Structures are given as structure tokens and as C-alpha cells.
Amino acid sequence: MSNSHLLAEVVDFYDLPKLVGEKSYELKLKEMEIQRKKVDIDSRNLRYLPSVNLEHSPFFESLRGDGYNRKGWSTTLNLNWNFMEQGNTILTNMILELEYERLLLEYRALYQKELFEQAYQYAETLKLLAFYNYDFSNESDADKQFQTVQKLYKQGIESYLVTQNSKVDYFFYKYNAIKSRLDQQKSQSIFRRKFLLKDVTLKQIPEREYKILPLESTLAEYERNLSDVNFDLILTVNQIKILEIQKQVRFNELWVPDFFVNIYNQNSRESFSGLSGTWTNPMQVYDYSRNDYSIYARSSNSDLNVGGNFGFRFPLFNRWLDKNEFDKSKIEVKLAKSQSQFLRENTGLYLFELIQQHNNLVELYDISRESKRIAEENYQIMEKAYKTGSASIIELQTVDRRLRDVMRNEIQNRYDLIQLRLQIGLLLGDTMKFLNN
């Protein structure tokens, strides 16, 4: 065994659910998206707080016409409640929670999709590997047969035409073997790159008996709760809920007046300088540098104002735009419900078709297994007849080709059946549902 095989990571088909959860890059991206939305969810109650603004600003003013300067600073604290916005906050928080729920659903749906793709690729790789082993065996047997016929031709026992047919068979199987090896390498490369594996060895999927799924009872079991198990349908229901709430937000913006309450606290300090005056004002003193009576208020004057107001705002001209948005939201809800209903009926029909295909494939698989058993018996009989001289090489080659055809059919039908069961499981929200032991 080569070093590459010794270092290869061994993967089991039934370990894929764990492997997908640990190594899927797409799932990691979705996890980070969920974490980002979780930050909004954790802070959603802060949206109910009123609007609070604190403003602190200095000022300076030179009033030349009045002959004095004014300077100081002002601090204002303002609290504002907008009741329409508060009402919409309740609705937008509900939308936020539904969007978070949607991300969780998308994560579960993505997990099943990733699991399906990798399980499907796993089965495809094993199928192509079986084809390669089968074609390689065919090439080896065809080479031996060609060498035997060539010897018989040289001895004059077989004709030139039979020899050429054997040569054509050999090159046909050699071509198939090389092509199967290339296809198998491509398929395994897709599987490895998804999980960033340099080398991998896939364990065989244990053989088992696949039974026909009763059409009516299976449809009756799953059709009535498709909206609870199929992730595409679950996500459409979630989208309808979001659109319904968004429609209510548009209704509020159109018809609910904006009732507001505003409370403010304003504190300011200011000082004056350069004001001419007379002796009658005790706050004024004689300024010898200016040769007049002037105020120089070194200590600041303080002023405090507290108040509030409330009222209604009812938009007039932009109500037409709000009405357009409300009308569009109603259409979006109807469209989403129509799409959901169509998707449900389409999914039910697809389930019906997959079950029919599955049952037909089970019959084909059983027939191919029985055909293989009979073809092997026929080949053994014909091989003995050829060795005793009662059958020609052409008859042996004909039986041999038939055996190889039914062997290939059995491989094809087996893995097609596994992949079809994966499709049914994905449609019903559990990819491995019909393949778990």
C-alpha cells in the first residue's frame, strides 16, 4: 500500500452528518450571520426607550449697535416620546424575531442541502469507483481472451475476424477503464475540496434490501404535513408572517396620527461687558479707561428653563406615498401566499413522482440482481462447454458481454436508488431518513 493511502482520511457514509457540521464553510458563514443578528435581538428592548438628547454649547455675541458683548454657555436636556414610532417598534421587533427565526431555519435547510450534496457525491464517487473496478476487470479479462484467441489464430483454429473482434473488445474495455478512472478521480476531487481533504478513502455503503414505498400510504403520511417538514415551505410561511407585519407598519404610517410628548430642561449662563450707563444703576461703575459708566459683570448670570409640550402630527401631502406603500404591501402578501400555495402543490407532486421513480427503480434493482445471478450461471455453463469444445469462442464472448452488461446495470441501479432516497429525504427535511439503518 502506498504512503498516500496510509495517510488518507477514512470517511464513513454514516459519519457524513457529523463531518458536514464540522467542516462545511457555508455553515460557518451562516453561523456568523446568526451571531450578528443575535446582537440585534439582545438589544431589541432598548428600542422602547424615549429619545434623549443632551446638548452643551458655548456662545459669544458682539452687539455693536447696543454697545456691549454677550458670552456664555448653554446646556439642554431633551426627552421625546413619539407614540407612533413606539407602536411601530413593537412591530419591528416582531419582524426582527421572525428574521432571526428565519436565519435559524435557513441554517437547518443549508445543513440538509450540504449533507445531501455530499452524500450524493459520496454515492456518485463509489459508483464510479465500482465502474472503474468493473471496467479494469473487464480490460484484464479481455486482454487474456485476446491473447488466447491470438494463439488459436496462429494455430489456425480461429479466424482472423474472431481475432480482430477480440482485439476490438480489449481496446473497448481499456478505453472504459481509463475513462472510469478519470471520472472517479473528478468525483472524488469534488468531495475532497468541499471538506479541504488532501486524500480520502471512502468506506463502502453497506448493502441492504430496499423495499417499495406504498404510494398512497406514504403520500397520506407526508403530504398533509409538508409545510412542517419541507424547509422551502417553512421559509415561505415565515416570509408571509414578516410581510403581514410589514403591512401593519405601513397601515400605521398611513392612518395613525403621530402623538408626541416632549420635555426639556434648559440651563444657561451668560455675562455682559462694555455696556454704557449712569450712576442711577448700582451695577454700573465709572471706567476711567473709557471715561464713561460701564458694566463689567465678572460673575455669570444663571438662567434655568423647564418645560414641555405635546401634540399631534398628521401628514397631509406625503400620505399618497404612504398609501402607495400600503397598497404594495398588500400585493406582496397576496403574492407570497400564492407562491407558497403553488410551491406546496408542486412539492406534493414532486414527492409523488419521486416515490413512483423509487418504486420503479426498486423493481429494476431486483431484476438486475436476479439477471446477474442467472448470467453468472450461464457464463459458468458456457465456459465449461467451451473448454470441452461444444461451444465456440464467439458464443462464450456473447455470454460474457451479457454478464458484464447486467453487472454494470446492477451497479448503476444500486447507487441510483441510494441517490433517489437521498432526494426524497431532502424533500421531507431529513436527508438520511430513508438510508439510516
Coordinates of C-alpha atoms in Angstrom, one line a residue:
M1 CA 0.0 0.0 0.0
S2 CA 1.3 3.5 -0.9
N3 CA 2.1 6.2 1.6
S4 CA -0.8 8.3 0.2
H5 CA -3.2 5.6 1.1
L6 CA -1.7 5.2 4.6
L7 CA -2.2 8.9 5.3
A8 CA -5.6 9.1 3.6
E9 CA -8.5 10.1 5.9
V10 CA -11.1 7.3 6.1
V11 CA -14.7 8.5 5.8
D12 CA -17.8 6.5 6.5
F13 CA -21.1 7.3 4.8
Y14 CA -23.0 7.4 8.1
D15 CA -20.4 9.8 9.6
L16 CA -21.3 12.5 7.0
P17 CA -23.8 14.3 9.2
K18 CA -21.1 15.0 11.7
L19 CA -18.5 15.8 9.1
V20 CA -20.7 18.3 7.4
G21 CA -21.5 20.1 10.6
E22 CA -17.8 20.4 11.4
K23 CA -16.2 21.2 8.0
S24 CA -18.8 23.0 5.9
Y25 CA -17.6 26.5 5.2
E26 CA -21.1 27.6 4.1
L27 CA -22.5 26.6 7.5
K28 CA -19.7 28.6 9.3
L29 CA -20.7 31.7 7.3
K30 CA -24.3 31.2 8.2
E31 CA -23.4 30.8 11.9
M32 CA -21.6 34.2 11.8
E33 CA -24.7 35.8 10.2
I34 CA -26.8 34.3 13.0
Q35 CA -24.4 35.7 15.6
R36 CA -24.7 39.2 14.0
K37 CA -28.5 39.1 14.1
K38 CA -28.3 37.8 17.7
V39 CA -26.7 41.1 18.7
D40 CA -29.8 43.0 17.4
I41 CA -32.1 40.5 19.2
D42 CA -30.3 41.1 22.5
S43 CA -30.6 44.8 22.3
R44 CA -34.2 45.0 20.9
N45 CA -35.7 46.3 24.2
L46 CA -33.5 49.4 24.0
R47 CA -35.7 50.5 21.1
Y48 CA -38.6 51.2 23.5
L49 CA -36.6 53.9 25.3
P50 CA -37.5 57.6 24.6
S51 CA -35.3 59.8 22.5
V52 CA -32.9 61.6 24.9
N53 CA -30.6 64.4 23.6
L54 CA -28.1 66.3 25.7
E55 CA -26.7 69.5 24.1
H56 CA -23.9 71.6 25.6
S57 CA -22.6 74.6 23.6
P58 CA -20.7 77.8 24.3
F59 CA -21.7 81.1 22.6
F60 CA -20.2 84.6 22.0
E61 CA -22.1 87.6 20.6
S62 CA -20.9 91.1 19.8
L63 CA -23.8 93.6 19.7
R64 CA -22.1 96.7 18.3
G65 CA -25.3 98.7 18.0
D66 CA -26.1 98.2 21.7
G67 CA -22.5 98.8 22.7
Y68 CA -21.9 95.6 24.6
N69 CA -20.7 92.0 24.2
R70 CA -22.5 88.8 25.4
K71 CA -20.9 85.4 26.0
G72 CA -21.6 82.2 28.0
W73 CA -22.7 78.6 27.6
S74 CA -26.0 76.7 27.3
T75 CA -26.9 73.1 28.3
T76 CA -30.2 71.5 27.2
L77 CA -31.6 68.1 28.1
N78 CA -34.5 67.0 25.8
L79 CA -36.7 63.9 26.2
N80 CA -39.1 63.0 23.4
W81 CA -41.7 60.2 23.1
N82 CA -43.2 59.5 19.6
F83 CA -46.0 57.1 20.2
M84 CA -46.5 56.1 16.6
E85 CA -42.8 55.2 16.4
Q86 CA -43.1 53.3 19.7
G87 CA -46.0 51.3 18.3
N88 CA -44.0 50.5 15.2
T89 CA -41.1 49.5 17.4
I90 CA -43.3 46.7 18.8
L91 CA -43.9 45.5 15.2
T92 CA -40.3 45.9 14.0
N93 CA -39.1 43.9 17.0
M94 CA -41.6 41.2 16.0
I95 CA -40.1 41.3 12.5
L96 CA -36.6 41.2 14.0
E97 CA -37.5 38.0 15.9
L98 CA -39.0 36.4 12.8
E99 CA -35.9 37.3 10.8
Y100 CA -33.8 35.7 13.5
E101 CA -36.0 32.6 13.3
R102 CA -35.7 32.6 9.6
L103 CA -31.9 32.6 9.9
L104 CA -32.1 29.5 12.1
L105 CA -34.4 27.8 9.6
E106 CA -32.0 28.8 6.8
Y107 CA -29.2 27.2 8.8
R108 CA -31.1 23.9 9.2
A109 CA -32.1 24.0 5.5
L110 CA -28.5 24.7 4.4
Y111 CA -27.3 21.9 6.6
Q112 CA -29.6 19.4 4.9
K113 CA -28.7 20.8 1.5
E114 CA -24.9 20.4 2.2
L115 CA -25.5 16.9 3.7
F116 CA -27.5 15.9 0.6
E117 CA -24.8 17.2 -1.8
Q118 CA -22.0 15.5 0.0
A119 CA -23.9 12.2 0.5
Y120 CA -25.0 12.3 -3.2
Q121 CA -21.4 12.9 -4.2
Y122 CA -20.2 10.2 -1.9
A123 CA -22.5 7.7 -3.6
E124 CA -21.6 9.0 -7.0
T125 CA -17.9 8.5 -6.2
L126 CA -18.4 5.0 -5.0
K127 CA -20.5 4.2 -8.1
L128 CA -17.7 5.5 -10.4
L129 CA -15.2 3.6 -8.4
A130 CA -17.2 0.4 -8.8
F131 CA -17.4 1.1 -12.6
Y132 CA -13.6 1.6 -12.6
N133 CA -13.0 -1.7 -10.8
Y134 CA -15.5 -3.4 -13.1
D135 CA -14.0 -1.9 -16.3
F136 CA -10.5 -2.7 -15.1
S137 CA -11.5 -6.3 -14.6
N138 CA -13.1 -6.3 -18.0
E139 CA -9.9 -5.0 -19.5
S140 CA -7.8 -7.6 -17.8
D141 CA -10.2 -10.4 -18.9
A142 CA -10.5 -9.1 -22.4
D143 CA -6.6 -9.0 -22.7
K144 CA -6.4 -12.6 -21.6
Q145 CA -9.1 -13.6 -24.0
F146 CA -7.4 -11.7 -26.8
Q147 CA -4.1 -13.4 -26.1
T148 CA -5.8 -16.8 -26.1
V149 CA -7.7 -16.1 -29.4
Q150 CA -4.5 -14.8 -31.0
K151 CA -2.7 -18.1 -30.1
L152 CA -5.6 -20.1 -31.6
Y153 CA -5.5 -17.9 -34.7
K154 CA -1.8 -18.6 -35.2
Q155 CA -2.6 -22.3 -34.8
G156 CA -5.2 -22.0 -37.5
I157 CA -8.1 -22.8 -35.1
E158 CA -9.7 -19.4 -35.1
S159 CA -10.4 -17.0 -37.9
Y160 CA -8.9 -13.5 -38.5
L161 CA -12.3 -11.9 -37.9
V162 CA -12.7 -13.5 -34.4
T163 CA -9.2 -12.3 -33.6
Q164 CA -10.0 -8.8 -34.6
N165 CA -13.2 -8.8 -32.6
S166 CA -11.3 -9.9 -29.6
K167 CA -8.8 -7.1 -30.2
V168 CA -11.7 -4.5 -30.5
D169 CA -13.2 -5.8 -27.3
Y170 CA -9.9 -5.4 -25.5
F171 CA -9.4 -1.8 -26.6
F172 CA -13.1 -1.0 -25.8
Y173 CA -12.7 -2.2 -22.2
K174 CA -9.3 -0.5 -21.9
Y175 CA -10.9 2.8 -23.0
N176 CA -13.8 2.3 -20.5
A177 CA -11.3 1.6 -17.7
I178 CA -9.3 4.8 -18.3
K179 CA -12.4 6.9 -18.6
S180 CA -13.9 5.4 -15.4
R181 CA -10.7 6.1 -13.6
L182 CA -10.8 9.8 -14.8
D183 CA -14.5 10.2 -13.8
Q184 CA -13.9 8.6 -10.4
Q185 CA -10.9 11.0 -9.8
K186 CA -13.0 14.0 -10.7
S187 CA -15.9 13.0 -8.5
Q188 CA -13.6 12.3 -5.5
S189 CA -11.9 15.7 -6.1
I190 CA -15.2 17.5 -5.7
F191 CA -15.8 15.6 -2.4
R192 CA -12.3 16.4 -1.1
R193 CA -12.3 20.1 -2.0
K194 CA -15.6 20.6 -0.2
F195 CA -14.1 19.5 3.1
L196 CA -10.5 20.6 2.3
L197 CA -9.2 17.0 2.4
K198 CA -5.9 16.2 0.6
D199 CA -6.7 12.5 0.4
V200 CA -9.6 10.4 1.4
T201 CA -10.7 6.8 1.4
L202 CA -14.5 6.2 1.2
K203 CA -15.9 3.2 3.0
Q204 CA -18.4 1.2 1.1
I205 CA -22.1 1.8 1.8
P206 CA -23.4 -1.5 3.3
E207 CA -25.7 -3.4 1.0
R208 CA -29.3 -3.7 2.2
E209 CA -32.7 -4.6 0.9
Y210 CA -34.7 -1.7 -0.5
K211 CA -38.4 -2.2 -0.3
I212 CA -41.1 -0.5 -2.3
L213 CA -42.7 2.5 -0.6
P214 CA -46.5 2.1 -0.7
L215 CA -47.6 5.1 -2.8
E216 CA -51.0 6.0 -1.2
S217 CA -50.0 5.5 2.5
T218 CA -46.6 7.3 2.1
L219 CA -48.3 10.3 0.4
A220 CA -51.0 10.4 3.0
E221 CA -48.4 10.3 5.8
Y222 CA -46.2 13.2 4.4
E223 CA -48.4 15.3 2.2
R224 CA -50.6 16.7 5.0
N225 CA -47.6 18.0 7.0
L226 CA -45.4 19.0 4.1
S227 CA -45.4 22.6 5.4
D228 CA -43.9 21.4 8.7
V229 CA -41.1 19.3 7.2
N230 CA -40.1 20.8 3.9
F231 CA -37.8 23.7 4.5
D232 CA -38.7 25.6 1.4
L233 CA -42.3 25.7 2.5
I234 CA -41.4 26.5 6.1
L235 CA -39.4 29.5 4.9
T236 CA -42.3 30.7 2.7
V237 CA -44.6 30.7 5.8
N238 CA -42.0 32.7 7.7
Q239 CA -41.8 35.2 4.9
I240 CA -45.6 35.6 4.9
K241 CA -45.6 36.4 8.6
I242 CA -42.9 39.1 8.1
L243 CA -44.8 40.6 5.2
E244 CA -48.1 40.7 7.2
I245 CA -46.4 42.7 10.0
Q246 CA -44.7 45.0 7.5
K247 CA -48.2 45.6 6.0
Q248 CA -49.4 46.7 9.5
V249 CA -46.4 49.1 9.8
R250 CA -47.4 50.7 6.5
F251 CA -51.0 50.9 7.8
N252 CA -49.8 52.7 10.9
E253 CA -47.8 55.2 8.9
L254 CA -50.9 55.9 6.7
W255 CA -53.7 56.2 9.3
V256 CA -52.3 56.5 12.8
P257 CA -51.5 60.2 13.8
D258 CA -48.2 61.0 15.3
F259 CA -48.8 61.8 19.0
F260 CA -45.7 63.1 20.7
V261 CA -44.7 64.3 24.2
N262 CA -41.6 66.5 24.6
I263 CA -40.0 67.5 27.9
Y264 CA -37.0 69.8 28.1
N265 CA -34.6 71.3 30.7
Q266 CA -32.5 74.3 29.6
N267 CA -29.8 75.9 31.7
S268 CA -27.6 78.8 30.5
R269 CA -25.1 81.2 32.0
E270 CA -24.1 84.4 30.3
S271 CA -22.0 87.6 31.1
F272 CA -22.0 91.1 29.6
S273 CA -19.3 93.6 29.1
G274 CA -19.0 97.1 27.6
L275 CA -22.5 98.4 28.5
S276 CA -22.5 102.3 29.0
G277 CA -24.7 103.6 31.8
T278 CA -25.3 106.2 34.5
W279 CA -24.9 106.5 38.3
T280 CA -28.5 105.6 38.8
N281 CA -27.8 101.8 38.2
P282 CA -25.8 100.4 41.1
M283 CA -24.4 97.7 38.9
Q284 CA -22.5 100.3 36.9
V285 CA -19.2 101.8 37.8
Y286 CA -17.1 104.5 36.3
D287 CA -14.5 103.2 33.8
Y288 CA -11.5 105.6 33.8
S289 CA -10.0 103.9 30.7
R290 CA -13.2 104.6 28.8
N291 CA -14.2 107.8 30.6
D292 CA -17.8 106.5 31.0
Y293 CA -20.0 104.4 33.2
S294 CA -19.9 100.8 32.1
I295 CA -21.0 97.3 33.3
Y296 CA -18.3 94.7 33.7
A297 CA -20.2 91.7 35.0
R298 CA -17.4 89.4 36.2
S299 CA -19.9 86.9 37.7
S300 CA -22.1 85.0 35.3
N301 CA -25.9 85.3 35.4
S302 CA -27.7 81.9 35.5
D303 CA -31.0 81.2 33.7
L304 CA -33.0 77.9 34.1
N305 CA -35.9 77.0 31.9
V306 CA -38.0 73.8 32.3
G307 CA -41.0 73.0 30.1
G308 CA -42.7 70.6 27.8
N309 CA -45.2 70.2 25.0
F310 CA -47.3 67.6 23.4
G311 CA -49.5 67.4 20.3
F312 CA -50.4 65.5 17.1
R313 CA -48.8 65.5 13.7
F314 CA -50.8 64.2 10.8
P315 CA -49.0 64.2 7.5
L316 CA -51.0 65.6 4.5
F317 CA -49.1 65.6 1.2
N318 CA -46.9 62.6 1.7
R319 CA -50.0 60.4 2.7
W320 CA -50.3 59.5 -1.0
L321 CA -46.8 58.0 -0.9
D322 CA -47.7 56.1 2.3
K323 CA -50.9 54.8 0.6
N324 CA -48.8 53.5 -2.3
E325 CA -46.5 51.7 0.1
F326 CA -49.5 50.2 1.9
D327 CA -51.1 49.0 -1.3
K328 CA -47.8 47.5 -2.4
S329 CA -47.5 45.7 0.9
K330 CA -51.0 44.1 0.5
I331 CA -50.0 42.9 -3.0
E332 CA -46.7 41.5 -1.6
V333 CA -48.7 39.4 0.9
K334 CA -51.0 38.1 -1.7
L335 CA -48.1 37.2 -4.0
A336 CA -46.2 35.4 -1.2
K337 CA -49.3 33.4 -0.3
S338 CA -49.9 32.5 -3.9
Q339 CA -46.2 31.4 -4.3
S340 CA -46.5 29.4 -1.1
Q341 CA -49.6 27.6 -2.2
F342 CA -48.0 26.8 -5.6
L343 CA -44.8 25.6 -4.0
R344 CA -46.8 23.3 -1.7
E345 CA -48.8 21.8 -4.6
N346 CA -45.6 21.5 -6.7
T347 CA -43.7 19.8 -3.8
G348 CA -46.5 17.4 -3.3
L349 CA -46.5 16.5 -7.0
Y350 CA -42.7 16.2 -6.9
L351 CA -42.9 13.8 -3.9
F352 CA -45.5 11.7 -5.8
E353 CA -43.1 11.5 -8.8
L354 CA -40.1 10.6 -6.6
I355 CA -41.9 7.8 -4.9
Q356 CA -43.0 6.4 -8.3
Q357 CA -39.5 6.6 -9.6
H358 CA -38.2 5.0 -6.4
N359 CA -40.6 2.0 -6.7
N360 CA -39.8 1.5 -10.4
L361 CA -36.1 1.7 -9.5
V362 CA -36.5 -0.9 -6.7
E363 CA -38.0 -3.3 -9.3
L364 CA -35.2 -2.6 -11.7
Y365 CA -32.6 -3.2 -9.0
D366 CA -34.2 -6.5 -8.0
I367 CA -34.4 -7.6 -11.7
S368 CA -30.7 -6.6 -12.3
R369 CA -29.6 -8.7 -9.2
E370 CA -31.6 -11.7 -10.5
S371 CA -30.3 -11.1 -14.0
K372 CA -26.7 -11.0 -12.7
R373 CA -27.2 -14.3 -10.8
I374 CA -28.6 -16.0 -14.0
A375 CA -25.9 -14.5 -16.2
E376 CA -23.2 -15.8 -13.9
E377 CA -24.7 -19.3 -14.1
N378 CA -24.9 -19.1 -17.9
Y379 CA -21.3 -18.0 -18.1
Q380 CA -20.2 -20.9 -16.0
I381 CA -22.1 -23.3 -18.2
M382 CA -20.8 -21.8 -21.4
E383 CA -17.2 -21.7 -20.1
K384 CA -17.4 -25.4 -19.4
A385 CA -18.9 -26.1 -22.8
Y386 CA -16.1 -24.0 -24.4
K387 CA -13.4 -25.9 -22.6
T388 CA -15.0 -29.3 -23.7
G389 CA -15.2 -28.0 -27.3
S390 CA -19.0 -28.0 -27.5
A391 CA -19.2 -24.1 -27.7
S392 CA -17.3 -21.6 -29.8
I393 CA -15.3 -18.6 -28.6
I394 CA -17.9 -16.4 -30.2
E395 CA -20.7 -18.0 -28.1
L396 CA -18.5 -17.6 -25.0
Q397 CA -17.8 -13.9 -25.8
T398 CA -21.6 -13.3 -26.3
V399 CA -22.5 -14.7 -22.9
D400 CA -19.5 -12.9 -21.3
R401 CA -20.7 -9.5 -22.7
R402 CA -24.2 -10.2 -21.4
L403 CA -22.8 -10.9 -17.9
R404 CA -20.8 -7.7 -18.0
D405 CA -23.8 -5.6 -19.1
V406 CA -26.0 -6.9 -16.3
M407 CA -23.2 -6.4 -13.7
R408 CA -23.0 -2.7 -14.8
N409 CA -26.8 -2.4 -14.6
E410 CA -26.7 -3.7 -11.1
I411 CA -24.1 -1.1 -10.0
Q412 CA -26.0 1.7 -11.7
N413 CA -29.4 0.8 -10.2
R414 CA -28.0 0.3 -6.7
Y415 CA -26.4 3.7 -6.5
D416 CA -29.2 5.4 -8.4
L417 CA -31.6 4.0 -5.7
I418 CA -29.4 5.4 -2.9
Q419 CA -29.3 8.8 -4.5
L420 CA -33.0 8.8 -5.1
R421 CA -33.6 8.0 -1.4
L422 CA -31.4 10.9 -0.5
Q423 CA -33.6 13.2 -2.7
I424 CA -36.8 12.0 -1.0
G425 CA -35.2 12.6 2.4
L426 CA -34.1 16.1 1.5
L427 CA -37.6 16.9 0.3
L428 CA -39.0 15.8 3.7
G429 CA -36.4 17.7 5.7
D430 CA -34.2 14.8 6.7
T431 CA -31.7 13.7 4.0
M432 CA -30.6 10.5 5.7
K433 CA -34.2 9.5 6.7
F434 CA -34.6 6.6 4.2
L435 CA -31.0 5.4 4.5
N436 CA -30.4 5.1 8.2
N437 CA -30.2 1.6 9.5

